[in-house]
Short mmCIF file of C-alpha atoms and ligand atoms in Angstrom, two decimals:
data_model
loop_
_atom_site.label_atom_id
_atom_site.label_comp_id
_atom_site.label_asym_id
_atom_site.label_seq_id
_atom_site.Cartn_x
_atom_site.Cartn_y
_atom_site.Cartn_z
CA VAL A 84 88.53 44.97 -7.44
CA PRO A 85 85.53 44.30 -9.35
CA SER A 86 84.12 40.87 -9.17
CA SER A 87 83.93 38.87 -12.33
CA PRO A 88 80.37 38.06 -13.44
CA PRO A 89 79.09 34.30 -12.93
CA PRO A 90 79.60 32.32 -15.96
CA PRO A 91 76.55 31.70 -17.86
CA THR A 92 74.58 28.54 -16.86
CA SER A 93 74.13 26.70 -20.20
CA ALA A 94 76.51 28.01 -22.51
CA GLY A 95 80.04 29.62 -22.32
CA GLY A 96 82.02 28.48 -19.29
CA ASP A 97 85.33 26.80 -19.51
CA GLY A 98 84.32 23.13 -19.49
CA VAL A 99 82.27 20.72 -21.47
CA ASP A 100 79.81 20.45 -18.35
CA GLU A 101 79.14 24.17 -18.46
CA ARG A 102 77.70 23.53 -22.00
CA ALA A 103 75.27 20.59 -21.09
CA ALA A 104 71.69 21.42 -20.79
CA ARG A 105 70.50 20.71 -17.36
CA VAL A 106 67.16 19.31 -16.98
CA GLY A 107 65.58 18.81 -13.37
CA MET A 108 63.04 16.12 -12.88
CA VAL A 109 60.98 16.33 -9.96
CA GLY A 110 60.78 12.56 -8.82
CA GLY A 111 63.53 9.80 -9.01
CA GLY A 112 61.38 6.60 -10.07
CA GLN A 113 61.41 4.53 -13.08
CA LEU A 114 60.35 7.30 -15.47
CA ALA A 115 63.11 9.39 -14.25
CA ARG A 116 65.58 6.63 -14.42
CA MET A 117 64.60 6.05 -18.11
CA THR A 118 64.73 9.63 -18.71
CA HIS A 119 68.26 9.71 -17.43
CA ARG A 120 69.11 6.95 -20.02
CA ALA A 121 67.93 9.19 -22.87
CA ALA A 122 69.61 12.30 -21.32
CA ILE A 123 72.93 10.33 -21.57
CA ASP A 124 72.56 9.83 -25.23
CA LEU A 125 71.89 13.62 -25.80
CA GLY A 126 74.56 14.71 -23.47
CA VAL A 127 72.04 16.34 -21.14
CA GLU A 128 72.49 16.29 -17.49
CA LEU A 129 69.59 15.13 -15.76
CA HIS A 130 68.97 16.26 -12.08
CA VAL A 131 66.59 14.69 -9.99
CA LEU A 132 64.64 16.02 -6.74
CA THR A 133 63.99 13.04 -4.65
CA PRO A 134 64.10 11.77 -1.15
CA SER A 135 66.68 8.99 -1.28
CA PRO A 136 69.97 8.45 -3.15
CA ASP A 137 68.75 4.86 -3.71
CA ASP A 138 65.69 5.83 -5.81
CA PRO A 139 65.85 4.34 -9.24
CA ALA A 140 67.00 7.33 -11.14
CA ALA A 141 69.52 8.59 -8.59
CA ALA A 142 70.90 4.99 -8.30
CA ALA A 143 71.41 5.08 -11.85
CA GLY A 144 73.56 8.02 -11.67
CA ALA A 145 71.08 11.13 -12.38
CA SER A 146 72.46 14.23 -10.27
CA PHE A 147 70.96 13.65 -7.08
CA HIS A 148 69.12 16.47 -5.04
CA ALA A 149 67.76 15.41 -1.77
CA GLY A 150 64.30 16.66 -1.12
CA ALA A 151 60.63 16.28 -1.51
CA PRO A 152 58.31 18.16 -3.78
CA ASP A 153 56.33 19.89 -0.93
CA ASP A 154 59.58 21.36 0.28
CA LEU A 155 59.57 24.92 -1.18
CA GLU A 156 62.97 25.67 -0.24
CA ALA A 157 64.29 22.32 -1.89
CA MET A 158 62.32 23.18 -4.81
CA LEU A 159 63.76 26.68 -5.35
CA ALA A 160 67.16 25.40 -4.69
CA PHE A 161 66.48 22.70 -7.45
CA GLY A 162 65.04 25.41 -9.81
CA ARG A 163 68.27 27.28 -9.55
CA ALA A 164 70.44 24.28 -10.27
CA VAL A 165 68.89 23.54 -13.70
CA ASP A 166 67.76 25.33 -17.19
CA VAL A 167 64.29 23.83 -16.97
CA VAL A 168 62.17 21.85 -14.32
CA THR A 169 59.87 19.07 -15.36
CA LEU A 170 58.48 16.14 -13.31
CA ASP A 171 58.05 12.23 -13.29
CA HIS A 172 54.76 12.08 -11.36
CA GLU A 173 51.93 14.18 -10.54
CA LEU A 174 52.12 14.63 -6.75
CA VAL A 175 54.03 17.87 -6.97
CA PRO A 176 52.17 20.66 -5.42
CA THR A 177 51.60 23.58 -7.88
CA ALA A 178 52.93 26.22 -5.22
CA GLY A 179 56.46 25.18 -5.39
CA LEU A 180 56.38 24.91 -9.18
CA ASP A 181 54.85 28.43 -9.53
CA ALA A 182 57.68 29.80 -7.06
CA VAL A 183 60.40 28.00 -9.37
CA ARG A 184 59.01 29.74 -12.30
CA ASP A 185 58.49 33.07 -10.74
CA ALA A 186 62.10 32.73 -9.64
CA GLY A 187 63.27 32.37 -13.30
CA THR A 188 63.41 28.74 -14.30
CA PRO A 189 60.91 27.66 -16.90
CA VAL A 190 58.74 24.71 -15.81
CA HIS A 191 57.28 22.24 -18.12
CA PRO A 192 54.51 21.20 -18.13
CA ALA A 193 53.15 24.60 -16.57
CA PRO A 194 51.15 24.17 -13.29
CA ALA A 195 47.88 24.86 -15.12
CA ALA A 196 48.47 21.89 -17.62
CA LEU A 197 49.53 19.71 -14.75
CA ARG A 198 46.29 20.27 -12.78
CA PHE A 199 44.49 18.23 -15.44
CA ALA A 200 46.58 15.31 -14.36
CA GLN A 201 46.40 15.78 -10.76
CA ASP A 202 42.78 16.60 -10.41
CA LYS A 203 40.41 14.04 -12.10
CA LEU A 204 37.27 16.33 -11.42
CA HIS A 205 39.12 19.36 -12.67
CA ALA A 206 40.00 17.30 -15.92
CA ARG A 207 36.50 15.95 -16.36
CA ARG A 208 34.80 19.45 -16.07
CA GLY A 209 37.61 20.90 -18.24
CA PHE A 210 37.19 18.30 -21.11
CA ALA A 211 33.18 18.31 -20.64
CA GLU A 212 33.30 22.23 -21.28
CA LEU A 213 35.28 21.75 -24.48
CA ASP A 214 32.82 19.23 -25.55
CA LEU A 215 35.19 16.21 -25.55
CA PRO A 216 33.84 13.00 -24.85
CA VAL A 217 33.96 11.93 -21.03
CA PRO A 218 31.76 9.64 -19.02
CA ALA A 219 28.87 10.99 -17.15
CA PHE A 220 30.41 12.05 -13.80
CA THR A 221 29.71 14.37 -10.59
CA ALA A 222 31.41 15.42 -7.48
CA VAL A 223 30.04 13.48 -4.43
CA ASP A 224 30.32 13.60 -0.78
CA THR A 225 27.60 11.38 0.53
CA PRO A 226 26.26 7.75 -0.35
CA GLU A 227 22.65 9.34 -1.10
CA GLU A 228 24.29 11.51 -3.83
CA VAL A 229 25.92 8.45 -5.21
CA GLU A 230 22.27 6.63 -5.30
CA ARG A 231 21.08 9.61 -7.13
CA PHE A 232 23.56 9.46 -9.52
CA ALA A 233 23.17 5.54 -10.02
CA ALA A 234 19.27 6.18 -10.60
CA ASP A 235 20.03 7.88 -13.54
CA HIS A 236 23.16 6.13 -14.87
CA GLY A 237 22.54 2.54 -13.44
CA TRP A 238 24.62 0.49 -10.93
CA PRO A 239 27.58 -0.20 -10.84
CA VAL A 240 28.97 3.19 -10.68
CA VAL A 241 32.78 4.01 -10.30
CA LEU A 242 34.00 5.98 -7.45
CA LYS A 243 37.21 7.95 -7.93
CA ALA A 244 39.48 9.93 -5.71
CA ARG A 245 39.79 13.30 -7.12
CA ALA A 246 43.50 13.21 -6.43
CA GLY A 247 46.39 11.04 -5.41
CA GLY A 248 45.25 7.81 -7.09
CA TYR A 249 47.69 5.57 -9.15
CA ASP A 250 47.91 1.93 -10.46
CA GLY A 251 43.83 1.70 -9.73
CA ARG A 252 44.30 2.63 -6.12
CA GLY A 253 41.46 5.32 -5.60
CA VAL A 254 39.39 3.70 -8.23
CA GLU A 255 36.28 1.78 -6.85
CA VAL A 256 33.52 -0.01 -8.81
CA VAL A 257 30.61 -0.25 -6.43
CA HIS A 258 27.29 -1.93 -6.81
CA ASP A 259 25.26 -0.32 -4.11
CA ARG A 260 24.93 2.39 -1.59
CA ASP A 261 26.54 0.40 1.11
CA ALA A 262 29.59 -0.18 -0.82
CA ALA A 263 29.56 3.32 -1.91
CA ALA A 264 29.24 4.43 1.93
CA GLN A 265 32.36 2.44 2.77
CA VAL A 266 34.40 4.07 -0.12
CA LEU A 267 33.29 7.65 0.93
CA ALA A 268 34.37 6.91 4.56
CA HIS A 269 37.86 7.15 3.37
CA PRO A 270 39.57 10.71 3.52
CA GLY A 271 39.62 12.77 0.61
CA ALA A 272 37.20 14.16 -2.20
CA TRP A 273 35.61 11.55 -4.38
CA LEU A 274 33.82 11.85 -7.93
CA VAL A 275 31.32 9.26 -9.29
CA GLU A 276 31.07 8.28 -12.94
CA ALA A 277 29.13 6.00 -15.02
CA ASN A 278 30.57 2.48 -15.62
CA VAL A 279 31.83 2.57 -19.08
CA ALA A 280 31.28 -0.67 -21.27
CA ILE A 281 34.93 -0.98 -22.24
CA GLN A 282 35.84 -2.88 -25.28
CA THR A 283 39.58 -1.92 -25.36
CA GLU A 284 41.44 0.64 -23.43
CA ILE A 285 44.02 2.58 -25.41
CA ALA A 286 46.49 5.43 -24.98
CA VAL A 287 47.76 8.09 -27.27
CA VAL A 288 51.25 9.26 -26.27
CA LEU A 289 52.49 12.68 -27.80
CA ALA A 290 55.10 15.22 -27.23
CA ARG A 291 54.82 18.88 -27.71
CA GLY A 292 57.14 21.62 -27.55
CA PRO A 293 56.75 25.15 -26.02
CA ASP A 294 55.87 26.55 -29.44
CA GLY A 295 53.28 23.93 -30.00
CA ALA A 296 55.14 21.74 -32.31
CA THR A 297 53.54 18.36 -31.82
CA VAL A 298 54.38 14.67 -32.59
CA VAL A 299 51.98 11.89 -31.92
CA TYR A 300 53.03 8.38 -31.51
CA PRO A 301 50.92 5.40 -32.85
CA VAL A 302 47.98 4.46 -30.52
CA VAL A 303 48.80 1.94 -27.95
CA GLU A 304 46.39 -0.80 -26.70
CA THR A 305 46.97 -1.05 -22.89
CA VAL A 306 45.57 -4.02 -20.79
CA GLN A 307 44.78 -3.33 -17.09
CA ARG A 308 44.25 -5.87 -14.44
CA ASP A 309 42.99 -4.82 -11.28
CA GLY A 310 43.46 -1.10 -12.49
CA ILE A 311 47.03 -1.58 -13.07
CA CYS A 312 48.43 -1.68 -16.57
CA ILE A 313 49.99 -5.09 -17.39
CA GLU A 314 50.81 -5.05 -21.01
CA LEU A 315 50.81 -2.98 -24.12
CA VAL A 316 50.56 -3.60 -27.86
CA MET A 317 51.65 -0.84 -30.20
CA PRO A 318 50.02 0.01 -32.75
CA ALA A 319 46.58 -0.93 -30.99
CA ARG A 320 44.41 -3.52 -32.69
CA ILE A 321 41.64 -1.14 -33.27
CA ALA A 322 40.08 0.18 -36.56
CA GLU A 323 42.21 2.88 -38.40
CA PRO A 324 39.49 5.44 -38.29
CA LEU A 325 39.28 5.14 -34.66
CA GLN A 326 43.02 5.40 -34.25
CA GLN A 327 42.90 8.48 -36.20
CA GLN A 328 40.08 9.93 -34.10
CA ALA A 329 42.05 9.10 -30.88
CA ARG A 330 45.16 10.81 -32.30
CA THR A 331 43.26 13.93 -33.01
CA LEU A 332 41.40 13.77 -29.66
CA ALA A 333 44.72 13.88 -27.88
CA ASP A 334 46.13 16.66 -30.10
CA GLN A 335 43.11 18.68 -29.22
CA ILE A 336 43.51 18.17 -25.41
CA ALA A 337 47.35 19.21 -25.70
CA GLN A 338 46.65 22.51 -27.31
CA ALA A 339 43.60 22.92 -25.08
CA ILE A 340 45.76 22.57 -21.98
CA ASP A 341 48.75 23.80 -23.34
CA ALA A 342 51.00 20.59 -22.35
CA VAL A 343 54.72 20.76 -23.10
CA GLY A 344 56.49 17.65 -22.95
CA ILE A 345 55.04 14.20 -23.19
CA LEU A 346 51.23 14.14 -22.70
CA ALA A 347 49.59 10.63 -22.55
CA VAL A 348 46.00 10.39 -23.07
CA GLU A 349 44.20 7.07 -21.72
CA LEU A 350 40.99 6.54 -23.55
CA PHE A 351 38.18 3.86 -23.67
CA VAL A 352 37.12 2.12 -26.82
CA THR A 353 33.34 1.33 -25.85
CA ASP A 354 31.43 -1.75 -26.92
CA ASP A 355 29.53 0.69 -29.57
CA GLN A 356 33.06 1.92 -30.90
CA THR A 357 32.86 5.28 -29.55
CA LEU A 358 35.98 6.91 -27.59
CA VAL A 359 35.57 8.24 -23.96
CA ILE A 360 38.34 10.04 -22.28
CA ASN A 361 39.67 8.22 -19.15
CA GLU A 362 42.50 10.51 -17.91
CA VAL A 363 45.68 12.38 -18.78
CA ALA A 364 49.33 12.35 -17.59
CA THR A 365 51.62 15.30 -18.36
CA ARG A 366 54.77 13.39 -18.12
CA PRO A 367 56.40 10.09 -19.65
CA HIS A 368 53.96 7.33 -19.15
CA ASN A 369 53.75 3.67 -18.77
CA SER A 370 51.99 3.22 -21.98
CA GLY A 371 54.77 4.78 -23.75
CA HIS A 372 57.40 2.26 -22.79
CA ALA A 373 57.14 0.48 -26.11
CA THR A 374 58.74 3.41 -27.72
CA ILE A 375 62.07 2.85 -26.12
CA GLU A 376 62.85 0.08 -28.91
CA GLY A 377 59.64 0.31 -30.91
CA SER A 378 59.97 3.75 -32.10
CA VAL A 379 62.52 6.03 -34.07
CA THR A 380 62.67 8.29 -30.90
CA SER A 381 61.51 7.27 -27.33
CA GLN A 382 58.97 9.12 -25.44
CA PHE A 383 61.82 9.97 -22.92
CA SER A 384 63.98 11.43 -25.39
CA ASN A 385 61.28 13.40 -26.95
CA HIS A 386 60.17 14.71 -23.35
CA LEU A 387 63.64 16.10 -23.01
CA ARG A 388 63.72 17.54 -26.47
CA ALA A 389 60.28 19.10 -25.74
CA VAL A 390 60.97 20.67 -22.28
CA LEU A 391 64.15 22.15 -23.72
CA GLY A 392 62.42 23.74 -26.67
CA TRP A 393 64.44 21.56 -28.93
CA PRO A 394 63.21 19.93 -32.43
CA LEU A 395 61.15 16.71 -31.84
CA GLY A 396 62.38 13.23 -32.95
CA LEU A 397 60.39 11.06 -35.43
CA THR A 398 57.63 8.83 -33.79
CA ALA A 399 57.66 6.23 -36.49
CA MET A 400 57.94 2.50 -35.48
CA ARG A 401 60.93 0.60 -36.23
CA ALA A 402 59.09 -2.63 -36.55
CA PRO A 403 55.59 -3.59 -37.38
CA VAL A 404 54.73 -4.44 -33.75
CA ALA A 405 55.97 -3.87 -30.36
CA ALA A 406 54.60 -5.71 -27.36
CA THR A 407 55.54 -4.42 -23.68
CA VAL A 408 54.83 -6.60 -20.64
CA ASN A 409 55.11 -4.94 -17.27
CA LEU A 410 57.30 -6.96 -14.55
CA LEU A 411 55.09 -6.93 -11.47
CA GLY A 412 56.19 -8.20 -8.11
CA ALA A 413 55.14 -11.94 -7.50
CA ASP A 414 53.35 -12.88 -4.18
CA GLN A 415 56.49 -14.34 -2.81
CA PRO A 416 59.71 -12.55 -3.19
CA VAL A 417 61.35 -13.04 -6.44
CA ASP A 418 64.29 -10.81 -7.69
CA PRO A 419 63.95 -10.27 -11.39
CA ARG A 420 67.83 -9.71 -11.43
CA THR A 421 68.62 -13.19 -10.44
CA ARG A 422 66.36 -14.51 -13.27
CA LEU A 423 68.24 -12.85 -16.11
CA PRO A 424 70.02 -15.70 -17.71
CA LEU A 425 66.97 -17.57 -18.03
CA ALA A 426 64.98 -14.74 -19.61
CA LEU A 427 67.79 -13.61 -21.96
CA ARG A 428 67.57 -17.10 -23.55
CA ASP A 429 65.18 -15.40 -25.92
CA PRO A 430 67.56 -13.14 -27.78
CA ARG A 431 64.46 -10.95 -28.79
CA LEU A 432 63.79 -9.68 -25.63
CA HIS A 433 64.55 -6.31 -24.28
CA VAL A 434 64.86 -6.03 -20.40
CA HIS A 435 64.36 -2.99 -18.27
CA LEU A 436 64.76 -3.41 -14.51
CA TYR A 437 64.15 -0.47 -12.44
CA GLY A 438 66.64 -1.12 -9.56
CA LYS A 439 63.46 -1.53 -6.94
CA ASP A 440 63.33 -4.19 -4.29
CA TRP A 441 60.46 -6.72 -4.82
CA ARG A 442 57.10 -6.25 -3.26
CA PRO A 443 53.91 -7.86 -4.14
CA GLY A 444 52.50 -6.25 -7.13
CA ARG A 445 55.14 -3.42 -7.46
CA LYS A 446 56.21 -2.56 -11.03
CA LEU A 447 60.00 -3.90 -10.93
CA GLY A 448 60.58 -3.23 -14.59
CA HIS A 449 59.24 -4.25 -18.09
CA VAL A 450 60.13 -6.19 -21.26
CA THR A 451 59.55 -5.47 -24.78
CA VAL A 452 59.74 -7.56 -27.92
CA LEU A 453 59.37 -6.32 -31.47
CA GLY A 454 57.91 -8.35 -34.15
CA ASP A 455 55.66 -8.79 -36.95
CA HIS A 456 52.50 -10.10 -35.47
CA PRO A 457 50.94 -8.96 -32.26
CA ASP A 458 50.24 -12.22 -30.76
CA GLU A 459 53.82 -13.66 -31.38
CA ALA A 460 55.42 -10.67 -30.05
CA LEU A 461 53.09 -10.59 -27.01
CA ALA A 462 53.59 -14.10 -26.16
CA ALA A 463 57.34 -13.73 -26.08
CA ALA A 464 57.16 -10.60 -24.10
CA ARG A 465 55.02 -12.59 -21.54
CA LEU A 466 57.17 -15.54 -21.49
CA GLY A 467 60.27 -13.35 -20.61
CA ALA A 468 58.08 -11.56 -17.96
CA ALA A 469 57.19 -14.88 -16.49
CA ARG A 470 60.64 -15.89 -16.28
CA LEU A 471 61.61 -12.85 -14.60
CA THR A 472 58.99 -12.63 -12.12
CA ALA A 473 56.95 -15.89 -11.68
CA VAL A 474 57.66 -17.88 -8.62
CA THR A 475 57.92 -21.05 -10.58
CA PRO A 476 59.44 -19.66 -13.85
CA PRO A 477 58.50 -21.28 -17.25
N1 ATP B 638 34.31 5.08 -15.61
C1 ATP B 638 34.82 3.94 -15.78
N2 ATP B 638 34.42 2.85 -16.35
C2 ATP B 638 34.76 1.57 -16.43
N3 ATP B 638 36.02 1.34 -15.87
C3 ATP B 638 36.76 2.32 -15.35
C4 ATP B 638 36.36 3.73 -15.43
N4 ATP B 638 37.21 4.50 -14.80
C5 ATP B 638 38.33 3.60 -14.67
N5 ATP B 638 38.07 2.48 -14.95
C6 ATP B 638 39.13 1.27 -14.89
O1 ATP B 638 39.91 1.66 -13.89
C7 ATP B 638 41.30 1.53 -14.28
C8 ATP B 638 42.16 2.57 -13.62
O2 ATP B 638 41.31 4.11 -13.56
P1 ATP B 638 42.15 5.16 -13.64
O3 ATP B 638 43.17 5.28 -15.04
O4 ATP B 638 41.33 6.52 -13.69
O5 ATP B 638 43.14 5.13 -12.35
P2 ATP B 638 44.57 5.35 -11.83
O6 ATP B 638 44.75 4.66 -10.77
O7 ATP B 638 44.64 7.11 -11.76
O8 ATP B 638 45.33 4.83 -13.16
P3 ATP B 638 46.87 4.58 -13.53
O9 ATP B 638 46.96 3.12 -13.08
O10 ATP B 638 46.81 5.00 -14.98
O11 ATP B 638 47.72 5.56 -12.58
C9 ATP B 638 41.16 2.21 -15.82
O12 ATP B 638 42.30 1.71 -16.46
C10 ATP B 638 39.87 1.24 -16.20
O13 ATP B 638 40.28 -0.17 -16.55
MG1 MG B 639 44.85 5.05 -15.68
#
């Protein structure tokens, strides 16, 4: 008896489920959770490869595959279960992604693009070679090398871990050789760069499909405290020509690295009104959270559409301004879930809780307010955030 061929994975079959596109996201944090929300609207199945069923995306109902990204067998099995593989974080060894792709499942972004987000030295070198504006930088191993760099560029300098840093971890401003020695005593490879006189930090979020089709969101202004993003204003309060330059620069980067999916480019506006590239992320990004309510198409929806090779959605705004404030864990245990009745007294407040337990400084969620004026939208978002997280709520 001849055996019947297996049903095709993304078309045909006998049930609705057989027809749903299946996107596999490596990682199950809040970015995957918000991607899952967008997937539900599109009737797309989101699968996540993440260690625990309690991780934010799995807890919210994305199809859970237990595993870590450095487990080659888990990666290969995950690739077989979906139509395309993408990521919600950068800490994914490219060997596993290469293996998934070689076994026949497309991976977006491609490992070569991902490297620009994983390795800050690779990115700095690549962008410098393209004549794109980056801070002065060099790889360093010893305090003497840092001192020589500072002799040319002045103290303080910024030491950065080549890989693995996030939320400002792995970024140290050092004022002298002894401080540099202390940082370099930590394991891992480091680079040093000039301390940029930053007037404003901005980010450009864009979505790009495998065919190169690209849509760019309005420039976002980002505010960081202690290296961690605390709030966003879209559009950024910077001159229009500078916004245009930033969008063009991000588009150039997307083409150069052949990014597919969301690309976020973090930039500094310097005191003398020039742009300097900070870093890139080849996935949905914190600076794009205001697009959920603020834009016609959210970054999460456009990420799915891009990695599936589908047409991209409009990036126009639904209101003149969107302000987002991150919910960071307070010094004492405060669970924002217990504060909802208080925060929701402001009917404009859009709340996103990530289902994570409290830890000091941990990103537990974010709130967004749309409005006509940045100051007013920001004030409302800040009040909502304080009501959700402050030890003594206002
Ligand atoms: N060369 C520099 N000069 C001045 N400030 C800098 C420089 N590099 C980084 N910073 C500051 O440190 C912050 C964090 O740096 P970076 O974005 O490289 O770190 P990260 O931990 O990878 O970030 P993220 O929080 O986006 O994951 C920047 O947003 C900026 O405020
Ligand atoms: Mg950053």
